[in-house]
Amino acid sequence: MKRLLAVVASLVLFFGANADAEVKSLSIGVDEWPPYEFKMGYSGNEHISGFSTEVVEAVLKKMGVAIAEIRQYPWARAEKMLIDGYIDLLLTAATSEKRATLTYYPSESLVESAWVFYIRKQDEGKIVFNTLKDLKGKRIGVVRAYTYTQDFWDFVKAEKSFEEVPNDDINIKKLLANRLDVIIMDRGNGHALLKRLGASGQVLALKKPLMTMSLYSIFSRNSDVDKDFVDQYSSVLKTFKSTPEYRALYDKYFVN
């Protein structure tokens, strides 16, 4: 009997230790969405940086979890890779009921995001946004596969006043070329893109947001990651968000 108990105890210790060590490293996928995640450097010496990237790196370091690799993919491909278990973690995702059934969402977000309308500088005071009716008759640029509010979609589809493009860069260029009247972007992303394109003084953000949303790092349900790990990650992230280190990262990417 004593021998049996010793064997059972050994098995418990063995499997318990393995459970604690299950997640030793993670493979991370990102798209190109500055300032949250983006590729920088020169050919042959490139690396992924950005607000979300640095926050996740800091949190995983505090958890003692290594990063096996961070690679950039088109969003749709990266999302499928996450769902199928080829990568463990994906940056950066808005809330989605459908996606939440296929991936793990942490309970803690990376940051809150405001989506706002942008206009040309010369249209300041001529184009305003208090309600969607203010945009009646305006040519509005949107990005294919982005998440917007249902009210917004109902409005632009009824008005037949929107144009879809693959990315925000194209919308900015169309706005500057007077081919659009209004475009909508995440405020942080818009700030970074306008700065990169040298168009900060030519394009203005309207004050009132269309919507605000939480942005997340999301995890695969089909890799070595489990719900307990995601819960632990959420706890560490929540604590990290109250630190000067997190505030410094926020200021670095959204204020400076």
Coordinates of N, CA and C in Angstrom, one line a residue:
M1 N 0.8 -1.2 0.0 CA 0.0 0.0 0.0 C 0.9 1.3 0.0
K2 N 1.9 1.2 0.8 CA 2.8 2.4 0.9 C 3.5 2.6 -0.5
R3 N 3.9 1.5 -1.1 CA 4.5 1.6 -2.4 C 3.6 2.2 -3.4
L4 N 2.3 1.8 -3.4 CA 1.3 2.3 -4.3 C 1.1 3.8 -4.1
L5 N 1.0 4.2 -2.8 CA 0.9 5.7 -2.5 C 2.1 6.4 -3.0
A6 N 3.3 5.9 -2.9 CA 4.5 6.5 -3.3 C 4.5 6.7 -4.8
V7 N 4.0 5.7 -5.6 CA 3.9 5.8 -7.0 C 2.9 6.9 -7.4
V8 N 1.7 6.9 -6.8 CA 0.7 7.9 -7.1 C 1.3 9.3 -6.8
A9 N 2.0 9.4 -5.7 CA 2.5 10.7 -5.3 C 3.5 11.2 -6.4
S10 N 4.3 10.2 -6.9 CA 5.3 10.5 -7.9 C 4.7 11.0 -9.2
L11 N 3.6 10.3 -9.5 CA 2.9 10.7 -10.8 C 2.3 12.0 -10.6
V12 N 1.7 12.3 -9.5 CA 1.1 13.7 -9.2 C 2.2 14.7 -9.4
L13 N 3.3 14.5 -8.8 CA 4.4 15.5 -8.8 C 4.9 15.6 -10.3
F14 N 5.0 14.5 -11.0 CA 5.5 14.6 -12.4 C 4.5 15.3 -13.3
F15 N 3.2 15.0 -13.2 CA 2.3 15.6 -14.1 C 2.0 17.1 -13.6
G16 N 2.1 17.3 -12.3 CA 1.9 18.7 -11.8 C 3.0 19.6 -12.3
A17 N 4.3 19.0 -12.3 CA 5.4 19.8 -12.8 C 5.3 20.1 -14.3
N18 N 4.8 19.1 -15.0 CA 4.7 19.3 -16.5 C 3.6 20.3 -16.8
A19 N 2.5 20.3 -15.9 CA 1.4 21.2 -16.2 C 1.9 22.7 -16.0
D20 N 2.7 22.8 -14.9 CA 3.3 24.2 -14.6 C 4.2 24.6 -15.7
A21 N 4.9 23.7 -16.4 CA 5.9 24.0 -17.4 C 5.4 23.9 -18.8
E22 N 4.1 23.7 -19.0 CA 3.5 23.5 -20.3 C 3.8 24.5 -21.3
V23 N 3.7 25.8 -20.9 CA 3.9 26.9 -21.8 C 5.3 27.5 -21.5
K24 N 6.3 27.1 -22.3 CA 7.6 27.7 -22.0 C 8.0 28.8 -23.0
S25 N 7.3 28.7 -24.2 CA 7.6 29.7 -25.2 C 6.3 29.8 -26.1
L26 N 6.2 31.0 -26.7 CA 5.0 31.2 -27.6 C 5.5 31.7 -29.0
S27 N 4.8 31.3 -30.0 CA 5.0 31.9 -31.3 C 3.9 32.9 -31.5
I28 N 4.3 34.1 -32.0 CA 3.4 35.3 -32.1 C 3.3 35.7 -33.5
G29 N 2.1 36.0 -33.9 CA 1.8 36.5 -35.3 C 1.3 37.9 -35.1
V30 N 1.6 38.8 -36.1 CA 1.2 40.2 -36.1 C 0.9 40.5 -37.5
D31 N 0.1 41.6 -37.7 CA 0.0 42.2 -39.0 C 0.7 43.5 -39.0
E32 N 0.5 44.4 -40.0 CA 1.1 45.7 -40.1 C 0.1 46.7 -39.7
W33 N 0.1 47.2 -38.4 CA -0.9 48.1 -38.0 C -0.3 49.1 -36.9
P34 N 0.5 50.0 -37.4 CA 1.2 50.9 -36.5 C 0.1 51.8 -35.8
P35 N 0.3 52.2 -34.6 CA 1.5 52.0 -33.8 C 1.5 50.7 -32.9
Y36 N 0.5 49.9 -33.2 CA 0.3 48.7 -32.3 C 1.3 47.6 -32.7
E37 N 1.5 47.3 -33.9 CA 2.6 46.4 -34.4 C 3.0 46.8 -35.8
F38 N 4.3 46.7 -36.0 CA 4.8 47.1 -37.3 C 6.2 46.6 -37.4
K39 N 6.7 46.4 -38.7 CA 8.0 46.0 -39.0 C 8.9 47.2 -39.1
M40 N 10.1 47.2 -38.6 CA 11.0 48.3 -38.7 C 12.4 47.8 -38.9
G41 N 13.3 48.7 -39.3 CA 14.7 48.3 -39.6 C 14.9 48.2 -41.1
Y42 N 16.0 47.7 -41.5 CA 16.3 47.6 -42.9 C 16.4 46.1 -43.3
S43 N 16.3 45.9 -44.6 CA 16.3 44.5 -45.2 C 17.5 43.7 -44.6
G44 N 17.1 42.5 -44.1 CA 18.1 41.6 -43.5 C 18.3 41.9 -42.0
N45 N 17.8 43.0 -41.5 CA 17.9 43.3 -40.1 C 16.6 43.9 -39.6
E46 N 15.5 43.3 -40.0 CA 14.2 43.8 -39.6 C 13.7 43.2 -38.3
H47 N 12.9 43.9 -37.6 CA 12.3 43.3 -36.4 C 10.9 43.9 -36.2
I48 N 10.1 43.3 -35.4 CA 8.7 43.7 -35.1 C 8.7 44.6 -33.9
S49 N 8.1 45.7 -34.0 CA 8.0 46.6 -32.8 C 6.6 47.1 -32.7
G50 N 6.3 48.1 -31.8 CA 5.0 48.6 -31.6 C 4.5 48.5 -30.2
F51 N 3.5 49.2 -29.9 CA 2.9 49.3 -28.6 C 2.5 47.9 -28.1
S52 N 1.6 47.2 -28.8 CA 1.1 45.9 -28.4 C 2.3 44.9 -28.3
T53 N 3.2 45.0 -29.2 CA 4.3 44.1 -29.2 C 5.1 44.3 -27.9
E54 N 5.4 45.5 -27.6 CA 6.3 45.7 -26.4 C 5.5 45.4 -25.1
V55 N 4.2 45.6 -25.1 CA 3.4 45.3 -23.9 C 3.5 43.8 -23.7
V56 N 3.2 43.0 -24.8 CA 3.1 41.6 -24.7 C 4.5 41.0 -24.3
E57 N 5.6 41.6 -24.9 CA 6.9 41.1 -24.5 C 7.2 41.3 -23.0
A58 N 6.8 42.5 -22.5 CA 7.0 42.7 -21.1 C 6.2 41.8 -20.2
V59 N 5.0 41.5 -20.6 CA 4.1 40.7 -19.7 C 4.7 39.2 -19.8
L60 N 5.0 38.7 -20.9 CA 5.5 37.4 -21.0 C 6.9 37.2 -20.3
K61 N 7.7 38.2 -20.3 CA 8.9 38.2 -19.6 C 8.7 38.1 -18.1
K62 N 7.7 38.8 -17.6 CA 7.3 38.8 -16.2 C 6.8 37.4 -15.8
M63 N 6.2 36.7 -16.8 CA 5.7 35.4 -16.6 C 6.7 34.3 -16.7
G64 N 7.9 34.6 -17.2 CA 9.0 33.7 -17.4 C 8.7 32.8 -18.7
V65 N 8.0 33.4 -19.6 CA 7.6 32.7 -20.9 C 8.4 33.3 -22.0
A66 N 9.2 32.5 -22.7 CA 10.0 33.0 -23.8 C 9.2 33.2 -25.1
I67 N 9.7 34.0 -26.0 CA 9.0 34.2 -27.3 C 9.8 33.4 -28.4
A68 N 9.2 32.4 -28.9 CA 10.0 31.6 -29.9 C 10.2 32.4 -31.2
E69 N 9.2 33.1 -31.6 CA 9.3 34.0 -32.8 C 8.2 34.9 -32.9
I70 N 8.4 36.1 -33.5 CA 7.3 37.0 -33.9 C 7.4 37.2 -35.4
R71 N 6.4 36.9 -36.1 CA 6.4 37.0 -37.6 C 5.2 37.8 -38.0
Q72 N 5.3 38.5 -39.1 CA 4.3 39.3 -39.7 C 3.6 38.6 -40.8
Y73 N 2.2 38.6 -40.8 CA 1.4 38.0 -41.8 C 0.3 39.0 -42.2
P74 N -0.3 38.8 -43.4 CA -1.6 39.5 -43.6 C -2.6 39.0 -42.5
W75 N -3.5 39.9 -42.1 CA -4.4 39.6 -41.0 C -5.2 38.3 -41.2
A76 N -5.9 38.2 -42.3 CA -6.7 37.0 -42.5 C -5.9 35.7 -42.4
R77 N -4.7 35.7 -42.9 CA -3.9 34.5 -42.8 C -3.5 34.3 -41.4
A78 N -3.1 35.3 -40.7 CA -2.6 35.1 -39.3 C -3.8 34.6 -38.4
E79 N -5.0 35.2 -38.7 CA -6.1 34.7 -37.9 C -6.4 33.2 -38.1
K80 N -6.3 32.8 -39.3 CA -6.5 31.4 -39.6 C -5.4 30.5 -39.0
M81 N -4.2 31.0 -39.0 CA -3.1 30.3 -38.4 C -3.3 30.1 -36.9
L82 N -3.8 31.2 -36.3 CA -4.1 31.1 -34.8 C -5.2 30.1 -34.6
I83 N -6.3 30.2 -35.3 CA -7.4 29.3 -35.1 C -7.0 27.8 -35.3
D84 N -6.1 27.6 -36.3 CA -5.6 26.2 -36.6 C -4.5 25.7 -35.7
G85 N -4.0 26.6 -34.8 CA -2.9 26.2 -33.9 C -1.5 26.3 -34.4
Y86 N -1.3 27.0 -35.5 CA 0.1 27.1 -36.1 C 0.8 28.3 -35.4
I87 N 0.1 29.2 -34.8 CA 0.8 30.2 -33.9 C 0.0 30.2 -32.6
D88 N 0.6 30.7 -31.6 CA 0.0 30.7 -30.2 C -0.8 32.0 -29.9
L89 N -0.3 33.1 -30.4 CA -0.8 34.4 -30.0 C -0.9 35.3 -31.2
L90 N -1.9 36.2 -31.2 CA -2.0 37.1 -32.4 C -2.3 38.5 -31.9
L91 N -1.7 39.5 -32.5 CA -1.9 40.9 -32.2 C -2.4 41.6 -33.5
T92 N -3.2 42.6 -33.3 CA -4.0 43.1 -32.2 C -5.4 43.0 -32.6
A93 N -6.3 42.5 -31.8 CA -7.7 42.2 -32.2 C -8.8 42.9 -31.4
A94 N -9.8 43.4 -32.2 CA -11.0 43.9 -31.5 C -11.9 42.8 -31.1
T95 N -12.9 43.2 -30.3 CA -13.8 42.2 -29.8 C -14.7 41.6 -31.0
S96 N -15.0 40.4 -31.0 CA -15.8 39.7 -32.0 C -16.4 38.5 -31.4
E97 N -17.7 38.4 -31.4 CA -18.4 37.2 -30.9 C -18.0 35.9 -31.6
K98 N -17.9 36.0 -32.9 CA -17.5 34.8 -33.7 C -16.1 34.4 -33.3
R99 N -15.2 35.4 -33.3 CA -13.8 35.1 -33.0 C -13.6 34.5 -31.6
A100 N -14.4 35.0 -30.7 CA -14.3 34.5 -29.3 C -14.7 33.1 -29.1
T101 N -15.5 32.5 -30.1 CA -15.8 31.1 -30.0 C -14.7 30.2 -30.5
L102 N -13.7 30.8 -31.3 CA -12.7 30.1 -31.9 C -11.3 30.3 -31.3
T103 N -11.2 31.4 -30.5 CA -9.9 31.7 -29.8 C -10.1 32.0 -28.4
Y104 N -9.1 32.2 -27.6 CA -9.2 32.7 -26.2 C -8.9 34.2 -26.2
Y105 N -9.9 34.9 -25.7 CA -9.7 36.3 -25.4 C -9.3 36.4 -23.9
P106 N -8.3 37.2 -23.5 CA -8.0 37.4 -22.1 C -9.1 38.3 -21.6
S107 N -9.3 38.3 -20.3 CA -10.2 39.2 -19.6 C -9.7 40.6 -19.6
E108 N -8.4 40.8 -19.8 CA -7.8 42.2 -19.7 C -7.4 42.6 -21.1
S109 N -7.8 43.8 -21.5 CA -7.4 44.3 -22.8 C -6.0 44.9 -22.8
L110 N -5.4 45.1 -24.0 CA -4.1 45.8 -24.0 C -4.3 47.3 -23.9
V111 N -5.4 47.8 -24.5 CA -5.6 49.3 -24.5 C -7.0 49.6 -25.0
E112 N -7.5 50.7 -24.8 CA -8.8 51.1 -25.3 C -8.5 52.0 -26.6
S113 N -9.4 51.8 -27.5 CA -9.2 52.4 -28.9 C -10.4 53.3 -29.2
A114 N -10.2 54.4 -29.8 CA -11.3 55.3 -30.4 C -11.2 55.3 -31.9
W115 N -12.3 55.1 -32.6 CA -12.3 55.2 -34.0 C -13.0 56.5 -34.4
V116 N -12.3 57.3 -35.2 CA -12.8 58.7 -35.5 C -12.7 58.9 -37.0
F117 N -13.5 59.9 -37.4 CA -13.5 60.3 -38.8 C -12.4 61.4 -39.0
Y118 N -11.8 61.3 -40.2 CA -10.8 62.2 -40.6 C -11.2 63.0 -41.9
I119 N -10.9 64.2 -42.0 CA -11.2 65.1 -43.1 C -10.0 65.9 -43.5
R120 N -10.1 66.5 -44.7 CA -9.0 67.4 -45.1 C -9.0 68.7 -44.3
K121 N -7.8 69.2 -44.1 CA -7.7 70.5 -43.4 C -8.6 71.6 -43.9
Q122 N -8.7 71.7 -45.2 CA -9.5 72.7 -45.8 C -11.0 72.6 -45.6
D123 N -11.4 71.4 -45.2 CA -12.9 71.1 -44.9 C -13.2 71.3 -43.4
E124 N -12.3 71.8 -42.6 CA -12.5 72.1 -41.2 C -13.7 73.1 -41.1
G125 N -14.7 72.7 -40.3 CA -15.8 73.5 -40.1 C -16.9 73.2 -41.1
K126 N -16.6 72.7 -42.3 CA -17.6 72.4 -43.3 C -18.1 71.0 -43.1
I127 N -17.3 70.0 -42.7 CA -17.7 68.7 -42.4 C -17.6 68.4 -40.9
V128 N -18.7 68.1 -40.3 CA -18.7 67.8 -38.9 C -19.4 66.4 -38.6
F129 N -19.2 65.9 -37.4 CA -19.8 64.6 -37.1 C -20.4 64.7 -35.7
N130 N -21.7 64.8 -35.6 CA -22.4 64.7 -34.3 C -23.3 63.5 -34.4
T131 N -23.9 63.3 -35.5 CA -24.7 62.1 -35.8 C -24.3 61.6 -37.2
L132 N -24.7 60.4 -37.6 CA -24.4 59.9 -38.9 C -25.1 60.7 -40.0
K133 N -26.2 61.4 -39.7 CA -26.9 62.2 -40.6 C -26.0 63.4 -41.1
D134 N -25.0 63.8 -40.3 CA -24.1 64.8 -40.7 C -23.2 64.4 -41.9
L135 N -23.1 63.1 -42.2 CA -22.3 62.6 -43.2 C -23.1 62.3 -44.5
K136 N -24.3 62.6 -44.5 CA -25.2 62.4 -45.7 C -24.6 63.1 -46.9
G137 N -24.5 62.3 -48.0 CA -24.0 62.9 -49.2 C -22.4 62.9 -49.3
K138 N -21.7 62.4 -48.2 CA -20.3 62.5 -48.2 C -19.7 61.1 -48.7
R139 N -18.6 61.2 -49.4 CA -17.9 60.0 -49.9 C -17.1 59.5 -48.7
I140 N -17.4 58.3 -48.2 CA -16.7 57.8 -47.0 C -15.8 56.6 -47.3
G141 N -14.6 56.6 -46.9 CA -13.7 55.5 -47.1 C -13.6 54.6 -45.9
V142 N -13.7 53.3 -46.2 CA -13.6 52.2 -45.1 C -12.6 51.2 -45.6
V143 N -12.1 50.4 -44.7 CA -11.2 49.3 -45.0 C -11.9 48.0 -44.9
R144 N -11.7 47.2 -45.9 CA -12.3 45.9 -46.1 C -12.0 45.0 -44.9
A145 N -13.0 44.3 -44.3 CA -12.8 43.4 -43.2 C -12.6 44.0 -41.8
Y146 N -12.6 45.4 -41.8 CA -12.5 46.0 -40.4 C -13.9 45.9 -39.7
T147 N -13.9 46.1 -38.4 CA -15.1 46.0 -37.6 C -15.6 47.5 -37.4
Y148 N -16.8 47.8 -37.8 CA -17.4 49.1 -37.5 C -18.8 48.8 -36.9
T149 N -19.5 49.8 -36.5 CA -20.7 49.6 -35.8 C -21.8 49.2 -36.8
Q150 N -22.8 48.5 -36.4 CA -23.9 48.1 -37.3 C -24.7 49.3 -37.8
D151 N -24.8 50.3 -36.9 CA -25.5 51.6 -37.4 C -24.8 52.3 -38.5
F152 N -23.4 52.3 -38.4 CA -22.6 52.9 -39.4 C -22.8 52.1 -40.7
W153 N -22.7 50.8 -40.7 CA -22.9 50.0 -41.9 C -24.3 50.2 -42.5
D154 N -25.3 50.2 -41.7 CA -26.6 50.4 -42.2 C -26.7 51.8 -42.9
F155 N -26.1 52.8 -42.3 CA -26.2 54.1 -42.9 C -25.4 54.2 -44.2
V156 N -24.2 53.7 -44.3 CA -23.4 53.9 -45.5 C -24.0 53.0 -46.7
K157 N -24.5 51.9 -46.3 CA -25.1 51.0 -47.3 C -26.4 51.6 -47.9
A158 N -27.2 52.2 -47.0 CA -28.4 52.8 -47.4 C -28.1 54.0 -48.3
E159 N -27.1 54.8 -48.0 CA -26.7 56.0 -48.7 C -25.9 55.6 -50.0
K160 N -25.4 54.4 -50.0 CA -24.5 54.0 -51.1 C -23.3 55.0 -51.3
S161 N -22.8 55.3 -50.1 CA -21.8 56.4 -50.1 C -20.4 56.0 -49.6
F162 N -20.1 54.7 -49.6 CA -18.8 54.2 -49.1 C -18.0 53.5 -50.2
E163 N -16.7 53.6 -50.0 CA -15.8 52.8 -50.8 C -14.9 52.0 -50.0
E164 N -14.7 50.7 -50.3 CA -13.8 49.8 -49.5 C -12.5 49.7 -50.2
V165 N -11.4 49.7 -49.4 CA -10.1 49.5 -49.9 C -9.3 48.5 -49.0
P166 N -8.2 48.0 -49.4 CA -7.5 47.0 -48.6 C -6.8 47.6 -47.3
N167 N -6.5 48.8 -47.3 CA -5.8 49.4 -46.1 C -6.0 50.9 -45.9
D168 N -5.6 51.4 -44.8 CA -5.8 52.8 -44.4 C -4.9 53.7 -45.3
D169 N -3.7 53.3 -45.6 CA -2.8 54.1 -46.4 C -3.5 54.6 -47.7
I170 N -4.2 53.7 -48.4 CA -4.9 54.0 -49.6 C -6.0 55.0 -49.3
N171 N -6.7 54.8 -48.2 CA -7.8 55.8 -47.9 C -7.2 57.2 -47.7
I172 N -6.1 57.3 -47.0 CA -5.5 58.6 -46.8 C -5.1 59.3 -48.1
K173 N -4.5 58.5 -49.0 CA -4.1 59.0 -50.3 C -5.3 59.5 -51.1
K174 N -6.4 58.7 -51.0 CA -7.6 59.1 -51.7 C -8.3 60.3 -51.1
L175 N -8.2 60.5 -49.8 CA -8.7 61.7 -49.2 C -7.9 62.9 -49.6
L176 N -6.6 62.8 -49.6 CA -5.7 63.9 -50.0 C -5.9 64.3 -51.5
A177 N -6.3 63.3 -52.3 CA -6.5 63.5 -53.7 C -8.0 63.9 -54.0
N178 N -8.7 64.2 -53.0 CA -10.1 64.7 -53.1 C -11.0 63.6 -53.8
R179 N -10.7 62.4 -53.6 CA -11.5 61.3 -54.1 C -12.5 60.7 -53.0
L180 N -12.2 61.2 -51.8 CA -13.1 60.9 -50.7 C -13.3 62.1 -49.9
D181 N -14.3 62.2 -49.1 CA -14.6 63.4 -48.2 C -14.2 63.1 -46.8
V182 N -14.4 61.8 -46.4 CA -14.2 61.4 -45.0 C -13.7 60.0 -45.0
I183 N -12.8 59.7 -44.1 CA -12.3 58.3 -43.9 C -12.4 58.1 -42.4
I184 N -12.4 56.8 -42.0 CA -12.5 56.5 -40.6 C -11.3 55.5 -40.2
M185 N -10.6 55.9 -39.1 CA -9.5 55.1 -38.7 C -9.5 55.0 -37.1
D186 N -8.8 54.0 -36.6 CA -8.4 54.0 -35.2 C -7.5 55.3 -35.0
R187 N -7.8 56.0 -33.9 CA -7.1 57.3 -33.7 C -5.5 57.1 -33.6
G188 N -5.1 56.0 -32.9 CA -3.7 55.8 -32.8 C -3.1 55.4 -34.1
N189 N -3.7 54.6 -34.8 CA -3.3 54.2 -36.1 C -3.2 55.3 -37.1
G190 N -4.3 56.2 -37.1 CA -4.4 57.3 -37.9 C -3.2 58.3 -37.7
H191 N -2.9 58.5 -36.4 CA -1.8 59.4 -36.0 C -0.5 58.9 -36.6
A192 N -0.3 57.6 -36.4 CA 1.0 57.0 -36.9 C 1.1 57.1 -38.4
L193 N 0.0 56.7 -39.1 CA 0.1 56.7 -40.6 C 0.2 58.1 -41.2
L194 N -0.5 59.1 -40.6 CA -0.4 60.5 -41.1 C 1.0 61.0 -40.9
K195 N 1.6 60.7 -39.8 CA 3.0 61.1 -39.5 C 4.0 60.4 -40.5
R196 N 3.8 59.2 -40.8 CA 4.6 58.4 -41.7 C 4.5 58.9 -43.1
L197 N 3.3 59.3 -43.5 CA 3.1 59.8 -44.9 C 3.3 61.3 -45.0
G198 N 3.7 62.0 -43.9 CA 4.0 63.4 -43.9 C 2.7 64.2 -44.2
A199 N 1.6 63.7 -43.7 CA 0.3 64.4 -44.0 C -0.4 64.9 -42.7
S200 N 0.3 64.9 -41.6 CA -0.3 65.3 -40.4 C -1.0 66.7 -40.4
G201 N -0.4 67.6 -41.1 CA -0.9 69.0 -41.2 C -2.0 69.1 -42.3
Q202 N -2.2 68.1 -43.1 CA -3.2 68.2 -44.2 C -4.5 67.5 -43.8
V203 N -4.5 66.7 -42.8 CA -5.7 65.9 -42.5 C -6.0 66.1 -41.0
L204 N -7.2 66.2 -40.6 CA -7.7 66.4 -39.3 C -8.6 65.3 -38.8
A205 N -8.5 65.0 -37.5 CA -9.4 64.1 -36.9 C -10.6 64.8 -36.3
L206 N -11.8 64.4 -36.6 CA -13.0 65.0 -35.9 C -13.0 64.6 -34.5
K207 N -13.5 65.4 -33.6 CA -13.4 65.2 -32.2 C -14.2 64.0 -31.7
K208 N -15.4 63.9 -32.1 CA -16.3 62.9 -31.6 C -16.0 61.5 -32.2
P209 N -15.8 60.5 -31.5 CA -15.5 59.1 -32.1 C -16.8 58.5 -32.5
L210 N -16.7 57.7 -33.6 CA -17.9 56.8 -34.0 C -18.1 55.8 -32.9
M211 N -17.0 55.2 -32.4 CA -17.1 54.2 -31.4 C -15.8 54.1 -30.6
T212 N -15.8 53.5 -29.5 CA -14.6 53.1 -28.7 C -14.7 51.6 -28.5
M213 N -13.5 51.0 -28.5 CA -13.5 49.5 -28.3 C -12.2 49.1 -27.6
S214 N -12.2 47.9 -27.0 CA -11.0 47.4 -26.3 C -10.3 46.6 -27.4
L215 N -8.9 46.6 -27.3 CA -8.1 45.9 -28.2 C -7.3 44.8 -27.4
Y216 N -7.2 43.6 -27.9 CA -6.7 42.5 -27.2 C -5.6 41.7 -27.9
S217 N -4.8 41.0 -27.2 CA -3.9 39.9 -27.7 C -4.8 38.7 -27.5
I218 N -4.9 37.9 -28.6 CA -5.7 36.7 -28.5 C -4.9 35.4 -28.7
F219 N -5.4 34.3 -28.1 CA -4.6 33.1 -28.0 C -5.4 32.0 -28.8
S220 N -4.6 31.0 -29.2 CA -5.1 29.8 -29.9 C -5.7 28.9 -29.0
R221 N -6.8 28.2 -29.4 CA -7.4 27.1 -28.6 C -6.8 25.8 -29.1
N222 N -6.0 25.8 -30.1 CA -5.5 24.6 -30.7 C -4.0 24.4 -30.7
S223 N -3.4 25.2 -29.7 CA -2.0 25.0 -29.5 C -1.8 24.6 -28.0
D224 N -0.6 24.7 -27.5 CA -0.3 24.3 -26.1 C -0.9 25.2 -25.1
V225 N -1.4 26.4 -25.5 CA -2.0 27.3 -24.6 C -3.4 26.8 -24.1
D226 N -3.6 27.0 -22.8 CA -4.9 26.6 -22.2 C -5.6 27.8 -21.5
K227 N -6.8 27.7 -21.1 CA -7.5 28.8 -20.4 C -6.8 29.2 -19.2
D228 N -6.2 28.3 -18.4 CA -5.6 28.7 -17.2 C -4.4 29.6 -17.5
F229 N -3.7 29.3 -18.5 CA -2.6 30.2 -18.9 C -3.1 31.6 -19.3
V230 N -4.1 31.6 -20.1 CA -4.7 32.9 -20.5 C -5.2 33.7 -19.3
D231 N -5.8 33.0 -18.3 CA -6.2 33.7 -17.1 C -5.0 34.3 -16.3
Q232 N -3.9 33.5 -16.3 CA -2.7 34.0 -15.6 C -2.1 35.2 -16.4
Y233 N -2.1 35.1 -17.7 CA -1.6 36.2 -18.5 C -2.5 37.5 -18.2
S234 N -3.8 37.3 -18.2 CA -4.7 38.5 -17.9 C -4.3 39.1 -16.6
S235 N -4.1 38.3 -15.6 CA -3.8 38.9 -14.2 C -2.5 39.7 -14.3
V236 N -1.4 39.1 -14.9 CA -0.1 39.8 -15.0 C -0.3 41.1 -15.8
L237 N -1.0 41.0 -16.9 CA -1.3 42.2 -17.8 C -2.0 43.3 -17.0
K238 N -3.0 42.9 -16.2 CA -3.8 43.9 -15.5 C -2.8 44.6 -14.5
T239 N -2.0 43.9 -13.8 CA -1.0 44.5 -12.9 C 0.0 45.4 -13.6
F240 N 0.4 44.9 -14.8 CA 1.4 45.7 -15.5 C 0.8 47.0 -16.0
K241 N -0.5 47.1 -16.3 CA -1.1 48.3 -16.8 C -1.1 49.4 -15.8
S242 N -0.9 49.1 -14.5 CA -0.9 50.1 -13.5 C 0.5 50.6 -13.2
T243 N 1.5 50.2 -14.0 CA 2.9 50.6 -13.7 C 3.3 51.8 -14.6
P244 N 4.4 52.5 -14.1 CA 5.0 53.5 -14.9 C 5.5 53.0 -16.2
E245 N 6.0 51.7 -16.3 CA 6.5 51.1 -17.5 C 5.5 51.1 -18.6
Y246 N 4.2 50.7 -18.2 CA 3.1 50.7 -19.2 C 2.8 52.1 -19.7
R247 N 2.8 53.0 -18.7 CA 2.5 54.4 -19.1 C 3.5 55.0 -20.0
A248 N 4.8 54.6 -19.8 CA 5.8 55.1 -20.7 C 5.7 54.6 -22.1
L249 N 5.2 53.3 -22.2 CA 5.0 52.7 -23.5 C 3.8 53.4 -24.2
Y250 N 2.8 53.7 -23.4 CA 1.6 54.4 -24.0 C 2.0 55.8 -24.5
D251 N 2.8 56.5 -23.7 CA 3.2 57.9 -24.1 C 4.1 57.8 -25.3
K252 N 5.0 56.8 -25.4 CA 5.9 56.6 -26.5 C 5.2 56.5 -27.8
Y253 N 4.1 55.7 -27.8 CA 3.4 55.4 -29.1 C 2.2 56.3 -29.4
F254 N 1.6 56.9 -28.4 CA 0.3 57.6 -28.6 C 0.4 59.1 -28.3
V255 N 1.4 59.5 -27.6 CA 1.5 60.9 -27.2 C 2.6 61.6 -27.9
N256 N 3.8 61.0 -27.8 CA 5.0 61.7 -28.4 C 5.0 61.7 -29.9

